[in-house]
XYZ file of C-alpha atoms in Angstrom:
582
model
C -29.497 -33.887 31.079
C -29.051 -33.479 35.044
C -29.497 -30.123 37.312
C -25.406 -29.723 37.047
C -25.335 -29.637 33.516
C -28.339 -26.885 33.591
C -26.246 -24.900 36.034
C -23.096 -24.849 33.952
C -24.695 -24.194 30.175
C -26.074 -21.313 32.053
C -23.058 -20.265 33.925
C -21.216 -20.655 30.774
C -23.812 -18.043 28.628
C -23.233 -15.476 31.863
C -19.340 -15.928 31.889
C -19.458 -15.366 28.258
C -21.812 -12.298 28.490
C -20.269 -10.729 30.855
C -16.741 -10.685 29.410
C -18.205 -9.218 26.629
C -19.721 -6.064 28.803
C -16.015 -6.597 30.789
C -14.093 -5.585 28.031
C -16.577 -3.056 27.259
C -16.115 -1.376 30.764
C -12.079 -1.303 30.008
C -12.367 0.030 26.702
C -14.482 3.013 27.975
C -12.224 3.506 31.257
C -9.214 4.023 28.544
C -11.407 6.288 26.263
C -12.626 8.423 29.453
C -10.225 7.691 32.723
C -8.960 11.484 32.521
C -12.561 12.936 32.969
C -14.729 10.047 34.622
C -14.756 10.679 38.545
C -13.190 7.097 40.024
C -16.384 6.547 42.048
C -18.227 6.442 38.610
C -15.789 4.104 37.098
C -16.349 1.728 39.729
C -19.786 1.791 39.461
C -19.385 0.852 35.512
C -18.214 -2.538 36.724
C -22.423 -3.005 38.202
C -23.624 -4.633 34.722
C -20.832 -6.888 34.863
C -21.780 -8.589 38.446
C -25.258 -8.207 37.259
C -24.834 -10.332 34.157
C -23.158 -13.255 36.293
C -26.098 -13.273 39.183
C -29.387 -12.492 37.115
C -30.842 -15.952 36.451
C -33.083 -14.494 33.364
C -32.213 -11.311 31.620
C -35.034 -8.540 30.609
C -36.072 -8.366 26.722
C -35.899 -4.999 24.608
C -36.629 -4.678 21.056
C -32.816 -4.372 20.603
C -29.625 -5.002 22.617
C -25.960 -5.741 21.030
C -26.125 -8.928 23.009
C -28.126 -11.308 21.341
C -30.165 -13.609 23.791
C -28.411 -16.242 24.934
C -29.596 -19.985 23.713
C -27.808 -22.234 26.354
C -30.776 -24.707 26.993
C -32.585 -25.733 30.275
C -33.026 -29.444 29.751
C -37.115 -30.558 31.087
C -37.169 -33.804 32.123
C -40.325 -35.774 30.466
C -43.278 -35.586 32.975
C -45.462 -38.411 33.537
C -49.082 -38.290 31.886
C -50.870 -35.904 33.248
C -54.972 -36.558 32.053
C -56.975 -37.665 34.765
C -57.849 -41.258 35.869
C -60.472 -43.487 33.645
C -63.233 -44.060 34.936
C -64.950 -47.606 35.857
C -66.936 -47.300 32.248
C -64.103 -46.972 30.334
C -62.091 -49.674 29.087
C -59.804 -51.372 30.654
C -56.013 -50.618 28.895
C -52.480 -51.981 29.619
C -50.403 -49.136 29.404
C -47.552 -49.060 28.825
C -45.229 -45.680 29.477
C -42.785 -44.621 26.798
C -39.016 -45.380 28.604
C -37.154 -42.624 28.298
C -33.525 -42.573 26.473
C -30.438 -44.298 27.899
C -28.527 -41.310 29.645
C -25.379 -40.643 28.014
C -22.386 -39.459 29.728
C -21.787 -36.321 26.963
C -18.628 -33.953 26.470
C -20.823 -31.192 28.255
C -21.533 -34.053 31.787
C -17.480 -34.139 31.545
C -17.372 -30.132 31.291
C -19.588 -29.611 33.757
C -18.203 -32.200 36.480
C -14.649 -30.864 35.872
C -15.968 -27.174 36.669
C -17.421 -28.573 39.746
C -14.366 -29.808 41.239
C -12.745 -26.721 40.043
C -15.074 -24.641 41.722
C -15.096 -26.667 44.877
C -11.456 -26.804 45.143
C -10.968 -22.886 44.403
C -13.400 -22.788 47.646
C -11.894 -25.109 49.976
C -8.451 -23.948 49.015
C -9.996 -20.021 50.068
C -11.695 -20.464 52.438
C -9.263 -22.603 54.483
C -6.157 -20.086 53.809
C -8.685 -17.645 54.893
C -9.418 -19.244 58.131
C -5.720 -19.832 58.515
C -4.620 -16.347 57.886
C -7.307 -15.246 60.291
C -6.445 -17.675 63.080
C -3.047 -17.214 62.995
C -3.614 -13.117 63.691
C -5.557 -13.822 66.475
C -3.595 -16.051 67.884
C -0.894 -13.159 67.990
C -3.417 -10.246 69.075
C -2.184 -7.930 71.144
C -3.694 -4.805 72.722
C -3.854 -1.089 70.869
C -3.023 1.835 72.508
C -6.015 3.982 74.002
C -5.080 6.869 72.489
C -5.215 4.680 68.995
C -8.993 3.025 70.445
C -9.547 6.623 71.203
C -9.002 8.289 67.638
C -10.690 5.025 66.153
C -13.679 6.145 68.146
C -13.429 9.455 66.616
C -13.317 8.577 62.970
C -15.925 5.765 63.305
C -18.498 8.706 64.038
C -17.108 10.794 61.849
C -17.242 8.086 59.101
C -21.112 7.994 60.045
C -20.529 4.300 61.745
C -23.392 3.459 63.906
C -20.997 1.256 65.741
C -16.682 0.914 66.035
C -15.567 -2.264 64.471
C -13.637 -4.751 66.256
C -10.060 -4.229 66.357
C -7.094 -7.140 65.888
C -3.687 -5.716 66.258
C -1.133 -8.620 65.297
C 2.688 -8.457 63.866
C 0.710 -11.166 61.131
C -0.981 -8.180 60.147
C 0.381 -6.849 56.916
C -1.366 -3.917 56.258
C -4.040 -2.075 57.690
C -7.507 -3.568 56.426
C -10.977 -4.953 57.380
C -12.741 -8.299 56.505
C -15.634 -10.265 58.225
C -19.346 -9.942 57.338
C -21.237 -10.279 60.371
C -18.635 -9.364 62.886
C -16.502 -6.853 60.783
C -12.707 -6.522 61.901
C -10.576 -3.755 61.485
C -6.676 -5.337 61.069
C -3.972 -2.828 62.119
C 0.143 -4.191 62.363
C 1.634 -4.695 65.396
C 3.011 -1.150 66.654
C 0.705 0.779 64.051
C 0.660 3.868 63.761
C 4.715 3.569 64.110
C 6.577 5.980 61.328
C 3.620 7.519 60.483
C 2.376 11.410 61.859
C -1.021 11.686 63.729
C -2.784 12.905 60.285
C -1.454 10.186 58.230
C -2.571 7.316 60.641
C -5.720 9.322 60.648
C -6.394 8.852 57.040
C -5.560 6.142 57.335
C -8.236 4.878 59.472
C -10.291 6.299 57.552
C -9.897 4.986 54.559
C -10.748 1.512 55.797
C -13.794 2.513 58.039
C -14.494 3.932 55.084
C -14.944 0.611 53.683
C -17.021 -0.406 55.894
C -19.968 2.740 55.933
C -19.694 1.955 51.345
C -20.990 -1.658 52.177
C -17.341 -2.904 50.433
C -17.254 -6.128 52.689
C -20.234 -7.930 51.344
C -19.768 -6.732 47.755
C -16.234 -8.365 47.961
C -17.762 -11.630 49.559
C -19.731 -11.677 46.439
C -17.046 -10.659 44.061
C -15.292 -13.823 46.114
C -18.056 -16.302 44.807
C -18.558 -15.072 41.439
C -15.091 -15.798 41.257
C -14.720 -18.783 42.465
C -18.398 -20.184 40.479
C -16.046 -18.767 36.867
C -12.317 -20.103 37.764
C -12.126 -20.490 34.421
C -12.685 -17.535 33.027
C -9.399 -15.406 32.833
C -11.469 -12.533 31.660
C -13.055 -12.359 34.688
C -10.391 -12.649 36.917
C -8.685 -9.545 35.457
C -11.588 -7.446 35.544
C -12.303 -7.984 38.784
C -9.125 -7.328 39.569
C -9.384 -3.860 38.073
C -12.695 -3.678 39.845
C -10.905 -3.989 43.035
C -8.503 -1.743 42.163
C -11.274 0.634 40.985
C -12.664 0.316 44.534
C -9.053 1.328 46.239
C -9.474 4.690 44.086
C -13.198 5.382 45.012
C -11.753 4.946 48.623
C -9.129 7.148 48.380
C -11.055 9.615 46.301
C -13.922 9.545 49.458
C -11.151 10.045 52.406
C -10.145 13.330 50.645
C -13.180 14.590 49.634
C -14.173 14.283 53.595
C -11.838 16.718 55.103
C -11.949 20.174 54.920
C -8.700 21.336 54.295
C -6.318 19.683 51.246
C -4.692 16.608 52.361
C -3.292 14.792 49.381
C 0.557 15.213 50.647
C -0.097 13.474 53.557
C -2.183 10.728 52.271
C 0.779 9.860 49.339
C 3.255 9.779 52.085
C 1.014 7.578 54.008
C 0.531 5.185 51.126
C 3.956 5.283 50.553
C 5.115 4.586 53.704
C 3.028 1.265 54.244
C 3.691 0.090 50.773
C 7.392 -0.150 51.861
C 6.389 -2.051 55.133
C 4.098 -4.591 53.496
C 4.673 -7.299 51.145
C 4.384 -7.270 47.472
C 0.672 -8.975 47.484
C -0.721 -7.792 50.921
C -3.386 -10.508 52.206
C -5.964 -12.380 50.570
C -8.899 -11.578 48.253
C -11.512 -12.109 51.533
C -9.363 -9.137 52.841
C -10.510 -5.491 51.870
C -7.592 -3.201 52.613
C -4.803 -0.364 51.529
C -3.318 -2.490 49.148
C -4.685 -5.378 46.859
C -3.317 -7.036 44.246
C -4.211 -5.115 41.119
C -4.411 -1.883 43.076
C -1.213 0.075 41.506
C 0.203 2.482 43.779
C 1.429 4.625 41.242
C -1.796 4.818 39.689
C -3.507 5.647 43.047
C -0.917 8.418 43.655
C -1.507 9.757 40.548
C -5.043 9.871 40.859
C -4.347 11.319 44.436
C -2.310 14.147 43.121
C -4.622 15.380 40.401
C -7.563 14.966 42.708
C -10.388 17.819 42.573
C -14.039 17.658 43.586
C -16.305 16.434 40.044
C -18.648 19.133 38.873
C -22.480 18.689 38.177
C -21.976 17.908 34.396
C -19.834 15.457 34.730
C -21.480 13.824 37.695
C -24.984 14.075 35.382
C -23.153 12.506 32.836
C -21.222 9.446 34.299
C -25.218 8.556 35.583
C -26.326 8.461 31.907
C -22.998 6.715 31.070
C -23.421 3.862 33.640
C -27.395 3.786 33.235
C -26.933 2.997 29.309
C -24.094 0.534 29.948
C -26.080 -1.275 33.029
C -29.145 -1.421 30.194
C -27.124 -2.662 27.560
C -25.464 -5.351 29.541
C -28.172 -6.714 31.657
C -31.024 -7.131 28.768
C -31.004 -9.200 25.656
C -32.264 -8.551 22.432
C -35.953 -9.740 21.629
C -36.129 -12.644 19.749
C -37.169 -12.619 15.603
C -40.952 -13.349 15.027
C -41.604 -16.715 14.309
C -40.671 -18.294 11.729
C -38.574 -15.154 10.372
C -35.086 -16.156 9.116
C -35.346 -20.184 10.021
C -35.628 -22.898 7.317
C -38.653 -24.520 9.124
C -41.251 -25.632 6.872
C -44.060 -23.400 6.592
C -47.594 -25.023 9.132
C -50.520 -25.570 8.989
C -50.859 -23.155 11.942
C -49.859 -20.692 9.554
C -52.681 -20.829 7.531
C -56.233 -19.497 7.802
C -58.517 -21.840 9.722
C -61.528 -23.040 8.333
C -64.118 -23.045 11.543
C -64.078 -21.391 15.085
C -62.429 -24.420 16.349
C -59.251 -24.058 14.651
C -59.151 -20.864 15.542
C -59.199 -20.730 18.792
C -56.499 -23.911 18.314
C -53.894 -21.681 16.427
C -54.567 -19.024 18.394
C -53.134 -21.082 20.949
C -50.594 -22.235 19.035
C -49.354 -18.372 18.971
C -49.741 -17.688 22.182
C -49.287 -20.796 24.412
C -44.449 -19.748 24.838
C -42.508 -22.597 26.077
C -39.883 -21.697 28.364
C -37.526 -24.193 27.903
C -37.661 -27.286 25.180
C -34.647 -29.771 25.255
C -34.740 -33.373 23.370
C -31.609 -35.354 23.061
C -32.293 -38.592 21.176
C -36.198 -38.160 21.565
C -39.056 -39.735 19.318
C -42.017 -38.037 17.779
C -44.511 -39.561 20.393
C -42.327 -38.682 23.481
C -41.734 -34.769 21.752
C -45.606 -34.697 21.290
C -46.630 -36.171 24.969
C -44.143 -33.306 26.308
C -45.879 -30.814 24.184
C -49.632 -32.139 25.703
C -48.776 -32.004 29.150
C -46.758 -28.397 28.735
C -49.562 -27.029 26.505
C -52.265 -27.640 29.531
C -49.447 -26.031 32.121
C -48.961 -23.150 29.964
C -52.631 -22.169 28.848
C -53.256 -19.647 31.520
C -55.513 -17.804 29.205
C -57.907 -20.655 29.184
C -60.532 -20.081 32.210
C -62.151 -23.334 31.674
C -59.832 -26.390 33.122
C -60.793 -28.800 31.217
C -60.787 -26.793 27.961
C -56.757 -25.949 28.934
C -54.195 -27.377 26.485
C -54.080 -29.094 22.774
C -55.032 -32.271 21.456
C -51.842 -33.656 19.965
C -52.260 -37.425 17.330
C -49.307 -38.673 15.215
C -49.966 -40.387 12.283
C -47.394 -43.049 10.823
C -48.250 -45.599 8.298
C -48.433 -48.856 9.666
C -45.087 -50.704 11.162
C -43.628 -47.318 10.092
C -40.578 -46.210 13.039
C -41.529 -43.226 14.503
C -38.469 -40.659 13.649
C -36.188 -39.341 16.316
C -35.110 -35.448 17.368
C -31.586 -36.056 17.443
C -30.689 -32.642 19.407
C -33.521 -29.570 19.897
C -32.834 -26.871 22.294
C -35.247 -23.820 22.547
C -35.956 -21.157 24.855
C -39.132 -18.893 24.576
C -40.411 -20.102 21.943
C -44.425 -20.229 20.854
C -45.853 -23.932 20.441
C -46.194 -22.741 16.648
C -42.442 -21.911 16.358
C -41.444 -25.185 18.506
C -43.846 -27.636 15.750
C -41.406 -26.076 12.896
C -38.715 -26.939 14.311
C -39.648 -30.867 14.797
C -41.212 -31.012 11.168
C -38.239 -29.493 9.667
C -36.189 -31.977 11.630
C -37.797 -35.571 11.217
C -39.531 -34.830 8.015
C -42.954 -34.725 9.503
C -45.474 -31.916 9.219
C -48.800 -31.138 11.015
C -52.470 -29.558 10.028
C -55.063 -28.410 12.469
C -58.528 -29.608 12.575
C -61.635 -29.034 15.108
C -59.848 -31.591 17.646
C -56.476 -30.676 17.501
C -53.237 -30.818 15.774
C -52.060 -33.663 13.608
C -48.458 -34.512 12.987
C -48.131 -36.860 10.473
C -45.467 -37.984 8.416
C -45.238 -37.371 4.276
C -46.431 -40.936 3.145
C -49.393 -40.287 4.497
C -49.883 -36.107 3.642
C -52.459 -37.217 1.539
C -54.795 -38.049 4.232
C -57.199 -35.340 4.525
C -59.567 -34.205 7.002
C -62.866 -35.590 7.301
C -65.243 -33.997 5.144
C -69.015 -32.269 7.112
C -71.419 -35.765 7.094
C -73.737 -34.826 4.212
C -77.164 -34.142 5.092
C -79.646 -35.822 2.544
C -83.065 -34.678 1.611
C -85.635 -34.736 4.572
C -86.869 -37.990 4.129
C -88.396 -40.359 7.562
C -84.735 -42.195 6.658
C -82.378 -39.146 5.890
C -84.019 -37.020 8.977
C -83.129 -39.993 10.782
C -79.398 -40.216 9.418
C -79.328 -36.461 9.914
C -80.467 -36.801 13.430
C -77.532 -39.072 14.271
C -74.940 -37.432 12.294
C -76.063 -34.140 14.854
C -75.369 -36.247 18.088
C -71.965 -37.635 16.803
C -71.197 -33.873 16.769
C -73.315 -32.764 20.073
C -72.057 -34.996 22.462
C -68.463 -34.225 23.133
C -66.405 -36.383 25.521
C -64.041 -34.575 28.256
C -61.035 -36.901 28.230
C -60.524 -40.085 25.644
C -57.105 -42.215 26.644
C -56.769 -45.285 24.740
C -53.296 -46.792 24.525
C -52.817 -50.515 23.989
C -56.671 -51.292 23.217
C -58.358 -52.969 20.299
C -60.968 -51.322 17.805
C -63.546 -53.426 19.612
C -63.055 -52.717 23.092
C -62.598 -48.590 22.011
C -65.749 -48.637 20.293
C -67.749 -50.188 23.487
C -66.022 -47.533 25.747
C -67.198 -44.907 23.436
C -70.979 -46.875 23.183
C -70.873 -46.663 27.157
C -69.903 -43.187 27.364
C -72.179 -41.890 24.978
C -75.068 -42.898 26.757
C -73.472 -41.573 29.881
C -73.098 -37.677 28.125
C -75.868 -38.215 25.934
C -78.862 -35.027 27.101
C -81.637 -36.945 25.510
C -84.437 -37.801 28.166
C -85.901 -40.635 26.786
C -83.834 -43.881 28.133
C -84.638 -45.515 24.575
C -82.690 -43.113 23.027
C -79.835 -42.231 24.700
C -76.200 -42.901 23.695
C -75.422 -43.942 19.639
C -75.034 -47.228 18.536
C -71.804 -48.470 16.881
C -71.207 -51.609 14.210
C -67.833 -52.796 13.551
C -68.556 -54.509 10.019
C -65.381 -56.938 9.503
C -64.758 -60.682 7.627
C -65.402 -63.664 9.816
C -63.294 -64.664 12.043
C -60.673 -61.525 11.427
C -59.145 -60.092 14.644
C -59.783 -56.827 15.593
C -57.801 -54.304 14.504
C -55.234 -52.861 17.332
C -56.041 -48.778 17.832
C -52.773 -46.590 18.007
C -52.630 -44.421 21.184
C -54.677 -41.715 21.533
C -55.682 -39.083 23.698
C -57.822 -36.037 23.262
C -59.610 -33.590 25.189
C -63.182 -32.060 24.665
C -64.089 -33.750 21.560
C -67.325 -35.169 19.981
C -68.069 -38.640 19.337
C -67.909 -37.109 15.199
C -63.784 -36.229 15.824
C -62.655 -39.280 18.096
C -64.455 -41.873 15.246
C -62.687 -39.744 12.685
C -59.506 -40.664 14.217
C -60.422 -44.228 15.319
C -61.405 -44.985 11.438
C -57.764 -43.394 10.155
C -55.574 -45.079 12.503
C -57.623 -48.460 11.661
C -58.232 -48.183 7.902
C -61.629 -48.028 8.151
C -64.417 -45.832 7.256
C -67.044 -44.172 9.273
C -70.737 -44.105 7.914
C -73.572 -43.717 9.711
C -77.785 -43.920 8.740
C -80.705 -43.847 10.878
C -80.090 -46.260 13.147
C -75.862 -46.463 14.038
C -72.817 -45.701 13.117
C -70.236 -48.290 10.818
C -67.176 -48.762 10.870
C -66.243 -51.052 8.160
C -63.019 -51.429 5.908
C -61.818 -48.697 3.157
C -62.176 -51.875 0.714
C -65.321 -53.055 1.672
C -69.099 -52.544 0.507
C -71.690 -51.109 3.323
């Protein structure tokens, strides 16, 4: 999956979440219109813009909107260990291609809402321009008297500064737009058929406007709308969010004067409604009349105006508080594990040494923000998980401790099984390993290196038993001596991909002289024997790759993935096959 796809599954989840609060909103402006103050019921409409423009939602124990699963896809990352170095041997490797892109129903959805999108803003913005060009090309001059009371009501409005004004017969209605230059639109021959006061409201309604901050919220309003085109949900609520806006407006402009005048602000309403056309300028446009903005409505709401009490000003704030925390958080997901069909792990269960501990405590706490496979095989899944797992395990103040050690196991010229489809979010390692057992049949144990995933014709293979320490004879010390290097020396990085048995076992003879502590030159480093029938090739090692481990773990692994055994006495370690005699 590509960036555009991302974008969309995401816009999708918000478009979907927030006509879910949307409808919300409407049901409790029915329920409550007669007592909720207007500028209160346009603030309701806040958790629906935040829904659409918060990229990741807060978690609370509980929300009535679940969280939403629309995936992130990660690209696979390249391998991430460090370099070998020039006493390690030399590997061909070769990296795992990823899967043939697909061109999916969701690529098709998500390039048809980009044209959408695009051509909802080329078509605005261009009528915009249009509209905009064509009134100043007709500009003519106001009045001074009408610059005059302009000047008055800006500082009366509290405007730092008077907007600029464009008086044009294009001009339907009185209104304001712009962002960084704002513009105050009045017709040609305004305030014609109206009295002083009435132009005066007027004007103030639309400077008002401008002192709420209503021109950049509607720029907004103007993408969000755009970015969800197809949404019809949206589209009507923000139309009744507009609407809402007119009435907070109106609401304001009375609440400003001193003396009562609602009869002249109807009959100014009234009279401009007759003079302008049935849908009065664009959405860019913030003015008297918008589409969705009822007159009779805003009449009504004029004529039963009165100034809102203390309680019910106290309790629209709880009101839009609870609803902006309800919409804008999502629920916190179930524990792991709780409710899913995923097999039970092996990080699950108690661990036998220190080691494993500390591994499934990682497993716990080491969350994966995004995990999204399409077509994806077990070694690709657990190469993702390595290089995330080192990323992600902050706690870790040791570098090259950070991270898991991740080996699958498949009998030989077994195929590897494929995640069809996996798409989490937030999710702990532990929770994430479920999920890819329960779906290609595998499962996984942990042991002092690491994780193993392995698949079911092979469960039986169980971890290597403590090297038995024999009674202190010059032979057995000996044996016991070498059996407590294996597990002393521990190697910082092991890669081997594409390498015989032969050439893993002389990097590991090379590099445990190199880590070996012991100060006599004699006696550093262990000595290996690879005890095989004349003449028979080397047996090819599967990849593997493994971080802090002892020589004890990485021949553990070597011997399993080779059918051999590991045995060791006083002198070196032997590797020889399950069938044969020492």
């Amino acid at each position: 999956m590509n960036a555009l796809d991302t974008l969309f599954q995401w816009l999708l989840a918000a478009s979907l979440r927030a006509s879910v609060v949307a409808a919300g909103v409407l049901a409790l402006q029915v329920v409550l219109r007669a007592w909720l103050p207007p500028r209160w019921r346009h603030a309701l409409w806040l958790p629906v813009v935040l829904v659409m423009v918060l990229p990741v939602l807060p978690v609370i124990p509980w929300s009535p909107l679940p969280a939403t699963k629309a995936p992130v896809p990660v690209a696979m990352e390249p391998s991430a260990m460090p370099p070998m170095d020039a006493a390690q041997v030399p590997v061909a490797t070769a990296p795992v291609a990823p899967p043939a892109s697909k061109f999916t129903l969701m690529n098709a959805l998500a390039v048809t809402w980009l044209l959408g999108a695009c051509a909802f803003a080329v078509v605005g913005v261009a009528g915009y321009r249009k509209s905009l060009a064509g009134m100043e090309r007709s500009a003519i001059a106001p009045e001074p008297e009408l610059m005059a009371m302009i000047d008055g009501v800006a500082a009366e409005v509290g405007l730092k500064w008077r907007p600029w004004v464009l008086m044009s017969p294009q001009v339907e209605s009185p209104a304001v737009t712009g962002l960084l230059r704002p513009l105050l639109l009045l017709p040609a021959g305004f305030p014609a058929g109206l009295t002083g006061s009435e132009a005066r409201l007027v004007v103030v309604h639309e400077l008002t406007h401008l002192k709420r901050g209503d021109l950049p919220a509607n720029w907004l309003l103007c993408l969000l709308q755009v970015a969800h085109w197809f949404n019809p949900v949206i589209w009507f609520a923000f139309a009744r969010l507009r609407a809402d806006r007119e009435t907070v407006c109106d609401a304001q402009v009375l609440s400003s004067a001193e003396t009562d005048h609602r009869a002249d602000y109807g009959h100014a309403l009234l009279k401009l409604q007759s003079a302008a056309p049935p849908f009065s300028h664009g959405l860019a446009f913030v003015g008297l009349f918008k589409r969705g903005a009822g007159l009779h409505s805003r009449i009504r709401e004029i004529s039963r105006y009165r100034r809102t009490g203390v309680a019910w000003n106290v309790a629209a704030v709880g009101l839009v508080g609870i609803c902006t925390l309800l919409g804008i958080t999502r629920a916190e997901p179930p524990a792991a594990g709780a409710g899913d069909s995923a097999k039970p792990s092996a990080a699950s269960t108690t661990p036998a040494s220190p080691a494993q501990q500390a591994i499934s405590n990682k497993l716990r706490e080491i969350i994966v923000p995004v995990i999204s496979f399409e077509d994806t095989s077990v070694q690709e899944a657990v190469e993702f998980f390595r290089l995330r797992s080192v990323d992600l395990d902050t706690k870790e103040p040791d570098v090259t401790r950070r991270g898991l050690n991740l080996i699958v196991k498949t009998k030989d010229g077994q195929q590897q099984p494929v995640i069809k489809s996996l798409k989490l979010r937030n999710v702990p390692l532990s929770t994430a390993f479920d999920y890819v057992a329960d779906l290609t049949g595998m499962t996984y144990r942990i042991d002092d290196a690491g994780i193993v995933i392995f698949s079911p014709v092979t469960a039986g293979d169980a971890a290597a038993k403590p090297m038995a320490v024999a009674a202190p004879t010059a032979a057995a010390a000996g044996k016991a001596a070498l059996d407590e290097k294996l597990n002393r020396i521990v190697v910082p990085i092991i890669h081997i991909e594409d390498a015989k048995l032969d050439e893993a076992i002389e990097y590991l003879r090379q590099r445990s002289a190199q880590l070996d502590p012991e100060t006599d030159p004699a006696k550093k480093g262990v000595n290996f024997v690879i005890r095989s029938a004349p003449g028979e090739e080397s047996p090819q090692v599967k990849p593997l790759q493994l971080r802090n481990v002892s020589l004890a773990v990485i021949l553990k692994h070597l011997a399993e993935a080779t059918g051999m055994e590991v045995r060791t006495d006083e002198h070196a370690v032997y590797l020889v096959p399950k069938a044969a005699g020492k």
